[in-house]
PDB file of C-alpha atoms in Angstrom:
ATOM      1  CA  UNK A 202      -6.014  11.196   4.659  1.00 71.00           C
ATOM      2  CA  UNK A 203      -8.353  10.566   2.103  1.00 72.00           C
ATOM      3  CA  UNK A 204     -10.549  10.497   5.764  1.00 79.00           C
ATOM      4  CA  UNK A 205      -9.195  13.897   7.203  1.00 82.00           C
ATOM      5  CA  UNK A 206     -10.106  15.403   4.281  1.00 84.00           C
ATOM      6  CA  UNK A 207     -13.239  14.469   4.080  1.00 80.00           C
ATOM      7  CA  UNK A 208     -13.306  16.011   7.861  1.00 80.00           C
ATOM      8  CA  UNK A 209     -11.688  19.237   7.023  1.00 80.00           C
ATOM      9  CA  UNK A 210     -14.265  19.971   3.811  1.00 85.00           C
ATOM     10  CA  UNK A 211     -11.153  20.458   1.515  1.00 90.00           C
ATOM     11  CA  UNK A 212     -10.417  18.897  -1.699  1.00 87.00           C
ATOM     12  CA  UNK A 213      -7.674  15.823  -3.399  1.00 88.00           C
ATOM     13  CA  UNK A 214      -7.343  16.908  -6.633  1.00 86.00           C
ATOM     14  CA  UNK A 215      -4.360  14.401  -7.569  1.00 85.00           C
ATOM     15  CA  UNK A 216      -1.883  11.605  -5.720  1.00 82.00           C
ATOM     16  CA  UNK A 217       2.283  12.174  -7.466  1.00 80.00           C
ATOM     17  CA  UNK A 218       4.584   9.678  -6.124  1.00 80.00           C
ATOM     18  CA  UNK A 219       4.742   9.854  -2.972  1.00 81.00           C
ATOM     19  CA  UNK A 220       3.166  13.248  -3.366  1.00 87.00           C
ATOM     20  CA  UNK A 221      -0.154  14.313  -2.076  1.00 84.00           C
ATOM     21  CA  UNK A 222      -2.136  17.442  -3.352  1.00 89.00           C
ATOM     22  CA  UNK A 223      -5.144  18.791  -1.647  1.00 90.00           C
ATOM     23  CA  UNK A 224      -6.625  22.575  -2.482  1.00 92.00           C
ATOM     24  CA  UNK A 225      -9.235  24.519  -0.437  1.00 92.00           C
ATOM     25  CA  UNK A 226     -11.370  26.960  -1.587  1.00 89.00           C
ATOM     26  CA  UNK A 227     -11.585  25.040  -4.207  1.00 87.00           C
ATOM     27  CA  UNK A 228     -14.018  23.581  -6.795  1.00 86.00           C
ATOM     28  CA  UNK A 229     -16.269  24.774  -4.085  1.00 86.00           C
ATOM     29  CA  UNK A 230     -15.676  28.261  -2.912  1.00 88.00           C
ATOM     30  CA  UNK A 231     -15.277  29.429   0.521  1.00 88.00           C
ATOM     31  CA  UNK A 232     -14.206  32.078   2.429  1.00 90.00           C
ATOM     32  CA  UNK A 233     -11.705  30.622   5.750  1.00 91.00           C
ATOM     33  CA  UNK A 234      -9.539  28.263   2.664  1.00 93.00           C
ATOM     34  CA  UNK A 235      -6.352  28.896   4.407  1.00 92.00           C
ATOM     35  CA  UNK A 236      -8.094  28.110   8.075  1.00 93.00           C
ATOM     36  CA  UNK A 237      -9.066  24.912   6.167  1.00 93.00           C
ATOM     37  CA  UNK A 238      -5.387  24.375   4.625  1.00 94.00           C
ATOM     38  CA  UNK A 239      -3.511  24.747   7.229  1.00 95.00           C
ATOM     39  CA  UNK A 240      -5.629  22.933   9.982  1.00 92.00           C
ATOM     40  CA  UNK A 241      -4.899  20.190   7.771  1.00 91.00           C
ATOM     41  CA  UNK A 242      -1.942  20.196   7.942  1.00 92.00           C
ATOM     42  CA  UNK A 243      -1.754  19.996  11.364  1.00 92.00           C
ATOM     43  CA  UNK A 244      -4.005  17.149  11.150  1.00 89.00           C
ATOM     44  CA  UNK A 245      -2.068  14.958   8.681  1.00 88.00           C
ATOM     45  CA  UNK A 246       0.786  15.554  11.481  1.00 90.00           C
ATOM     46  CA  UNK A 247      -1.333  13.715  13.621  1.00 87.00           C
ATOM     47  CA  UNK A 248      -1.574  11.188  11.703  1.00 84.00           C
ATOM     48  CA  UNK A 249       1.690  10.095  10.456  1.00 86.00           C
ATOM     49  CA  UNK A 250       3.294  10.486  13.616  1.00 84.00           C
ATOM     50  CA  UNK A 251       1.660   7.101  14.240  1.00 80.00           C
ATOM     51  CA  UNK A 252       2.310   5.545  11.183  1.00 79.00           C
ATOM     52  CA  UNK A 253       5.352   2.944  10.778  1.00 80.00           C
ATOM     53  CA  UNK A 254       7.221   1.853   7.958  1.00 82.00           C
ATOM     54  CA  UNK A 255       6.463  -1.643   7.437  1.00 81.00           C
ATOM     55  CA  UNK A 256       9.767  -2.879   6.351  1.00 83.00           C
ATOM     56  CA  UNK A 257      11.523  -1.274   8.290  1.00 86.00           C
ATOM     57  CA  UNK A 258       9.406  -0.636  11.827  1.00 83.00           C
ATOM     58  CA  UNK A 259      10.206   2.716  11.796  1.00 86.00           C
ATOM     59  CA  UNK A 260       8.671   6.122  11.888  1.00 87.00           C
ATOM     60  CA  UNK A 261       7.672   7.494   8.127  1.00 88.00           C
ATOM     61  CA  UNK A 262       8.031  11.330   7.982  1.00 90.00           C
ATOM     62  CA  UNK A 263       6.873  14.099   5.586  1.00 92.00           C
ATOM     63  CA  UNK A 264       7.118  17.663   4.506  1.00 94.00           C
ATOM     64  CA  UNK A 265       4.214  19.695   4.205  1.00 94.00           C
ATOM     65  CA  UNK A 266       3.876  23.249   1.911  1.00 95.00           C
ATOM     66  CA  UNK A 267       1.038  25.532   2.111  1.00 96.00           C
ATOM     67  CA  UNK A 268       0.776  28.543   0.196  1.00 95.00           C
ATOM     68  CA  UNK A 269      -2.521  30.825  -1.733  1.00 94.00           C
ATOM     69  CA  UNK A 270      -3.085  32.630  -4.112  1.00 93.00           C
ATOM     70  CA  UNK A 271      -5.437  32.379  -7.302  1.00 92.00           C
ATOM     71  CA  UNK A 272      -5.066  28.975  -9.473  1.00 92.00           C
ATOM     72  CA  UNK A 273      -6.947  27.920 -13.343  1.00 92.00           C
ATOM     73  CA  UNK A 274      -8.920  24.787 -12.540  1.00 89.00           C
ATOM     74  CA  UNK A 275     -10.910  22.564 -14.931  1.00 89.00           C
ATOM     75  CA  UNK A 276     -11.345  18.969 -15.972  1.00 90.00           C
ATOM     76  CA  UNK A 277      -9.168  17.746 -18.334  1.00 91.00           C
ATOM     77  CA  UNK A 278     -10.042  14.069 -20.763  1.00 91.00           C
ATOM     78  CA  UNK A 279     -12.393  12.965 -22.398  1.00 91.00           C
ATOM     79  CA  UNK A 280     -12.040   9.060 -21.420  1.00 92.00           C
ATOM     80  CA  UNK A 281     -10.568   9.615 -17.869  1.00 90.00           C
ATOM     81  CA  UNK A 282     -11.635  13.657 -17.033  1.00 90.00           C
ATOM     82  CA  UNK A 283      -9.753  14.563 -14.222  1.00 88.00           C
ATOM     83  CA  UNK A 284     -10.539  18.099 -12.439  1.00 87.00           C
ATOM     84  CA  UNK A 285      -6.624  19.393 -12.251  1.00 89.00           C
ATOM     85  CA  UNK A 286      -5.373  22.767 -11.379  1.00 90.00           C
ATOM     86  CA  UNK A 287      -2.575  24.859 -12.985  1.00 92.00           C
ATOM     87  CA  UNK A 288      -0.649  28.656 -12.333  1.00 92.00           C
ATOM     88  CA  UNK A 289       2.149  29.730 -10.847  1.00 93.00           C
ATOM     89  CA  UNK A 290       1.235  29.387  -7.737  1.00 94.00           C
ATOM     90  CA  UNK A 291       0.618  25.277  -7.968  1.00 92.00           C
ATOM     91  CA  UNK A 292       3.691  25.255  -8.684  1.00 91.00           C
ATOM     92  CA  UNK A 293       5.285  27.426  -5.904  1.00 94.00           C
ATOM     93  CA  UNK A 294       3.438  25.269  -3.592  1.00 93.00           C
ATOM     94  CA  UNK A 295       4.807  22.256  -4.607  1.00 92.00           C
ATOM     95  CA  UNK A 296       8.471  24.396  -3.727  1.00 94.00           C
ATOM     96  CA  UNK A 297       7.441  25.524  -0.541  1.00 95.00           C
ATOM     97  CA  UNK A 298       7.010  21.526  -0.270  1.00 94.00           C
ATOM     98  CA  UNK A 299       9.962  20.385  -1.272  1.00 93.00           C
ATOM     99  CA  UNK A 300      12.468  23.378   0.830  1.00 93.00           C
ATOM    100  CA  UNK A 301      10.412  22.258   3.617  1.00 94.00           C
ATOM    101  CA  UNK A 302      12.560  19.385   6.593  1.00 94.00           C
ATOM    102  CA  UNK A 303      10.986  16.429   7.493  1.00 93.00           C
ATOM    103  CA  UNK A 304       7.539  16.590   9.556  1.00 93.00           C
ATOM    104  CA  UNK A 305       6.979  20.593   9.771  1.00 95.00           C
ATOM    105  CA  UNK A 306       4.746  23.155   8.171  1.00 95.00           C
ATOM    106  CA  UNK A 307       6.193  25.423   5.438  1.00 96.00           C
ATOM    107  CA  UNK A 308       3.941  28.448   4.760  1.00 96.00           C
ATOM    108  CA  UNK A 309       4.643  31.167   2.235  1.00 95.00           C
ATOM    109  CA  UNK A 310       4.549  35.154   3.561  1.00 95.00           C
ATOM    110  CA  UNK A 311       0.714  35.787   1.327  1.00 95.00           C
ATOM    111  CA  UNK A 312      -0.996  32.291   3.655  1.00 95.00           C
ATOM    112  CA  UNK A 313       1.089  33.829   7.103  1.00 95.00           C
ATOM    113  CA  UNK A 314      -1.082  37.330   6.506  1.00 94.00           C
ATOM    114  CA  UNK A 315      -3.996  36.088   6.308  1.00 94.00           C
ATOM    115  CA  UNK A 316      -3.872  33.935   8.980  1.00 94.00           C
ATOM    116  CA  UNK A 317      -4.898  34.763  12.607  1.00 92.00           C
ATOM    117  CA  UNK A 318      -2.624  35.328  15.723  1.00 92.00           C
ATOM    118  CA  UNK A 319      -3.554  31.922  16.957  1.00 93.00           C
ATOM    119  CA  UNK A 320      -1.009  30.606  14.879  1.00 95.00           C
ATOM    120  CA  UNK A 321       2.111  30.188  15.681  1.00 94.00           C
ATOM    121  CA  UNK A 322       5.294  30.578  13.052  1.00 94.00           C
ATOM    122  CA  UNK A 323       9.065  30.373  12.889  1.00 94.00           C
ATOM    123  CA  UNK A 324      10.725  32.492  10.718  1.00 95.00           C
ATOM    124  CA  UNK A 325      13.264  30.797   8.759  1.00 95.00           C
ATOM    125  CA  UNK A 326      16.636  32.854   7.363  1.00 92.00           C
ATOM    126  CA  UNK A 327      18.191  30.650   5.443  1.00 93.00           C
ATOM    127  CA  UNK A 328      19.848  33.410   2.951  1.00 91.00           C
ATOM    128  CA  UNK A 329      19.261  31.239  -0.477  1.00 93.00           C
ATOM    129  CA  UNK A 330      15.290  30.324   0.202  1.00 94.00           C
ATOM    130  CA  UNK A 331      13.259  33.448  -1.462  1.00 93.00           C
ATOM    131  CA  UNK A 332      15.348  32.568  -4.201  1.00 92.00           C
ATOM    132  CA  UNK A 333      13.939  29.292  -4.723  1.00 93.00           C
ATOM    133  CA  UNK A 334      10.695  29.659  -3.697  1.00 93.00           C
ATOM    134  CA  UNK A 335       9.731  32.409  -5.593  1.00 92.00           C
ATOM    135  CA  UNK A 336      10.593  35.242  -3.921  1.00 93.00           C
ATOM    136  CA  UNK A 337       9.210  35.445  -0.731  1.00 94.00           C
ATOM    137  CA  UNK A 338       9.617  35.033   2.747  1.00 94.00           C
ATOM    138  CA  UNK A 339       8.330  31.728   4.767  1.00 94.00           C
ATOM    139  CA  UNK A 340       7.622  30.323   7.539  1.00 96.00           C
ATOM    140  CA  UNK A 341       7.669  26.966   9.928  1.00 96.00           C
ATOM    141  CA  UNK A 342       3.770  27.168  11.169  1.00 95.00           C
ATOM    142  CA  UNK A 343       4.230  25.416  14.699  1.00 94.00           C
ATOM    143  CA  UNK A 344       1.172  25.280  16.717  1.00 92.00           C
ATOM    144  CA  UNK A 345      -2.680  26.653  16.643  1.00 92.00           C
ATOM    145  CA  UNK A 346      -3.259  28.269  19.512  1.00 91.00           C
ATOM    146  CA  UNK A 347      -6.630  26.261  21.575  1.00 88.00           C
ATOM    147  CA  UNK A 348      -6.332  23.339  18.979  1.00 87.00           C
ATOM    148  CA  UNK A 349      -6.625  19.937  20.438  1.00 84.00           C
ATOM    149  CA  UNK A 350      -4.901  17.777  18.884  1.00 84.00           C
ATOM    150  CA  UNK A 351      -6.411  14.748  16.254  1.00 77.00           C
ATOM    151  CA  UNK A 352      -7.201  10.939  19.118  1.00 76.00           C
ATOM    152  CA  UNK A 353      -5.076   8.442  18.532  1.00 74.00           C
ATOM    153  CA  UNK A 354      -8.515   5.959  19.026  1.00 75.00           C
ATOM    154  CA  UNK A 355     -10.008   7.873  15.849  1.00 70.00           C
ATOM    155  CA  UNK A 356      -6.818   7.574  14.048  1.00 69.00           C
ATOM    156  CA  UNK A 357      -6.394   3.638  14.387  1.00 69.00           C
ATOM    157  CA  UNK A 358      -9.998   2.735  14.497  1.00 70.00           C
ATOM    158  CA  UNK A 359      -8.807   4.021   9.802  1.00 65.00           C
ATOM    159  CA  UNK A 360      -6.464   1.825  10.045  1.00 64.00           C
ATOM    160  CA  UNK A 361      -6.047  -1.565   8.523  1.00 61.00           C
ATOM    161  CA  UNK A 362      -6.214  -4.135  10.654  1.00 63.00           C
ATOM    162  CA  UNK A 363      -3.155  -6.796  10.519  1.00 62.00           C
ATOM    163  CA  UNK A 364      -4.681  -9.423   8.222  1.00 63.00           C
ATOM    164  CA  UNK A 365      -6.083  -6.400   5.721  1.00 55.00           C
ATOM    165  CA  UNK A 366      -2.192  -5.724   5.793  1.00 58.00           C
ATOM    166  CA  UNK A 367      -0.074  -7.034   2.712  1.00 60.00           C
ATOM    167  CA  UNK A 368       1.946  -9.326   3.735  1.00 60.00           C
ATOM    168  CA  UNK A 369       5.592  -8.539   2.940  1.00 54.00           C
ATOM    169  CA  UNK A 370       7.674 -11.998   2.237  1.00 55.00           C
ATOM    170  CA  UNK A 371      11.019 -12.019   0.592  1.00 51.00           C
ATOM    171  CA  UNK A 372      12.788 -15.024  -1.385  1.00 50.00           C
ATOM    172  CA  UNK A 373      12.675 -17.077   1.399  1.00 49.00           C
ATOM    173  CA  UNK A 374       8.840 -18.072   2.209  1.00 52.00           C
ATOM    174  CA  UNK A 375       8.862 -17.682  -2.168  1.00 55.00           C
ATOM    175  CA  UNK A 376      11.296 -20.894  -2.279  1.00 56.00           C
ATOM    176  CA  UNK A 377       9.617 -21.804   0.655  1.00 51.00           C
ATOM    177  CA  UNK A 378       5.919 -22.076  -0.960  1.00 55.00           C
ATOM    178  CA  UNK A 379       7.560 -24.121  -3.904  1.00 57.00           C
ATOM    179  CA  UNK A 380       8.580 -26.608  -1.646  1.00 58.00           C
ATOM    180  CA  UNK A 381       5.344 -26.925  -0.449  1.00 55.00           C
ATOM    181  CA  UNK A 382       3.923 -27.349  -3.210  1.00 59.00           C
ATOM    182  CA  UNK A 383       6.368 -29.360  -4.632  1.00 58.00           C
ATOM    183  CA  UNK A 384       6.237 -32.275  -2.038  1.00 56.00           C
ATOM    184  CA  UNK A 385       1.977 -32.117  -2.725  1.00 54.00           C
ATOM    185  CA  UNK A 386       2.378 -32.801  -5.793  1.00 59.00           C
ATOM    186  CA  UNK A 387       4.948 -35.512  -5.042  1.00 56.00           C
ATOM    187  CA  UNK A 388       2.313 -36.876  -2.063  1.00 53.00           C
ATOM    188  CA  UNK A 389      -0.379 -36.663  -4.556  1.00 55.00           C
ATOM    189  CA  UNK A 390       1.840 -39.402  -6.836  1.00 58.00           C
ATOM    190  CA  UNK A 391       2.284 -41.155  -4.405  1.00 58.00           C
ATOM    191  CA  UNK A 392      -1.396 -41.732  -3.664  1.00 59.00           C
ATOM    192  CA  UNK A 393      -2.477 -42.634  -7.462  1.00 59.00           C
ATOM    193  CA  UNK A 394      -3.213 -46.563  -7.627  1.00 61.00           C
ATOM    194  CA  UNK A 395      -0.373 -48.379  -9.558  1.00 58.00           C
ATOM    195  CA  UNK A 396      -1.625 -49.395 -12.684  1.00 57.00           C
ATOM    196  CA  UNK A 397      -3.490 -52.079 -14.351  1.00 57.00           C
ATOM    197  CA  UNK A 398      -1.500 -55.223 -16.552  1.00 55.00           C
ATOM    198  CA  UNK A 399      -2.963 -56.773 -19.255  1.00 52.00           C
ATOM    199  CA  UNK A 400      -2.493 -59.462 -20.482  1.00 55.00           C
ATOM    200  CA  UNK A 401      -0.792 -60.025 -24.407  1.00 52.00           C
ATOM    201  CA  UNK A 402      -2.212 -63.372 -24.837  1.00 52.00           C
ATOM    202  CA  UNK A 403      -5.928 -63.354 -23.647  1.00 50.00           C
ATOM    203  CA  UNK A 404      -5.959 -59.481 -23.186  1.00 51.00           C
ATOM    204  CA  UNK A 405      -7.006 -59.104 -19.558  1.00 54.00           C
ATOM    205  CA  UNK A 406      -6.577 -58.001 -17.228  1.00 53.00           C
ATOM    206  CA  UNK A 407      -4.517 -58.406 -14.198  1.00 52.00           C
ATOM    207  CA  UNK A 408      -2.941 -56.631 -10.484  1.00 51.00           C
ATOM    208  CA  UNK A 409       0.348 -56.271 -10.389  1.00 53.00           C
ATOM    209  CA  UNK A 410       0.737 -57.665  -6.901  1.00 55.00           C
ATOM    210  CA  UNK A 411      -1.771 -60.616  -8.487  1.00 53.00           C
ATOM    211  CA  UNK A 412      -0.207 -64.408  -7.603  1.00 54.00           C
ATOM    212  CA  UNK A 413      -0.014 -66.847 -10.938  1.00 54.00           C
ATOM    213  CA  UNK A 414      -2.740 -69.008 -11.716  1.00 54.00           C
ATOM    214  CA  UNK A 415      -3.203 -72.525 -10.406  1.00 54.00           C
ATOM    215  CA  UNK A 416      -1.711 -75.287 -12.984  1.00 53.00           C
ATOM    216  CA  UNK A 417      -5.268 -76.550 -14.347  1.00 53.00           C
ATOM    217  CA  UNK A 418      -6.330 -79.726 -13.444  1.00 52.00           C
ATOM    218  CA  UNK A 419      -5.758 -81.242 -16.857  1.00 53.00           C
ATOM    219  CA  UNK A 420      -2.161 -80.758 -16.500  1.00 53.00           C
ATOM    220  CA  UNK A 421      -1.909 -81.932 -13.430  1.00 51.00           C
ATOM    221  CA  UNK A 422      -2.667 -85.148 -14.596  1.00 52.00           C
ATOM    222  CA  UNK A 423      -0.828 -85.109 -17.457  1.00 51.00           C
ATOM    223  CA  UNK A 424       2.378 -85.093 -15.187  1.00 47.00           C
ATOM    224  CA  UNK A 425       1.100 -87.650 -13.131  1.00 46.00           C
ATOM    225  CA  UNK A 426       1.005 -89.848 -16.198  1.00 48.00           C
ATOM    226  CA  UNK A 427       4.310 -89.502 -17.669  1.00 45.00           C
ATOM    227  CA  UNK A 428       6.305 -89.665 -14.366  1.00 44.00           C
ATOM    228  CA  UNK A 429       4.619 -92.573 -13.976  1.00 47.00           C
ATOM    229  CA  UNK A 430       5.009 -94.589 -17.367  1.00 45.00           C
ATOM    230  CA  UNK A 431       9.220 -93.717 -15.739  1.00 45.00           C
ATOM    231  CA  UNK A 432       8.689 -95.264 -12.992  1.00 44.00           C
TER     232      UNK A 432
END
């Protein structure tokens, strides 16, 4: 979406949870701000249709709400200054989004009145709806005459590659990883050389599998002499 923001010359104000707030005609004034915002909505719909939920593999759906009206804008904060929008029309835009339908663009009567006949609308006639959106009539924006959908190749070029996507692993993957690490540590311990033994009398080190020293020649002579005497 950030790429589409640049392409349509609109301004991304902020993201709040899973909401993406965009404005046209502010902070840089534009006479065609109404056209920019609805064209951005069409491009977002084209882009979201190519995305899948990495956990379930299902299509991702979203709602879009558009409205027009004056707002108060300014930079707020000292440590982390942000450009923010204030006013009743900011809140109304949120209401048009929340009362939209999945994969539909919900627009207000004031915005519809500024658009040309190239845009095709579908009026919403739910009796309770106007009370939820500030008393305005509202419409679904269905299409724009002569508009070329966003090319799939352009969108896919912006998506992360498989190697760049985050790895989703469960408890079994964590356990397998822990077992692998444990096995590597055990093998490492087995490969370590055995500690050398120290002779308490002489203080010399001896290997654990070393053969005992053969008796000295003097010991052999003494044994032989005692044997002869007994004979």
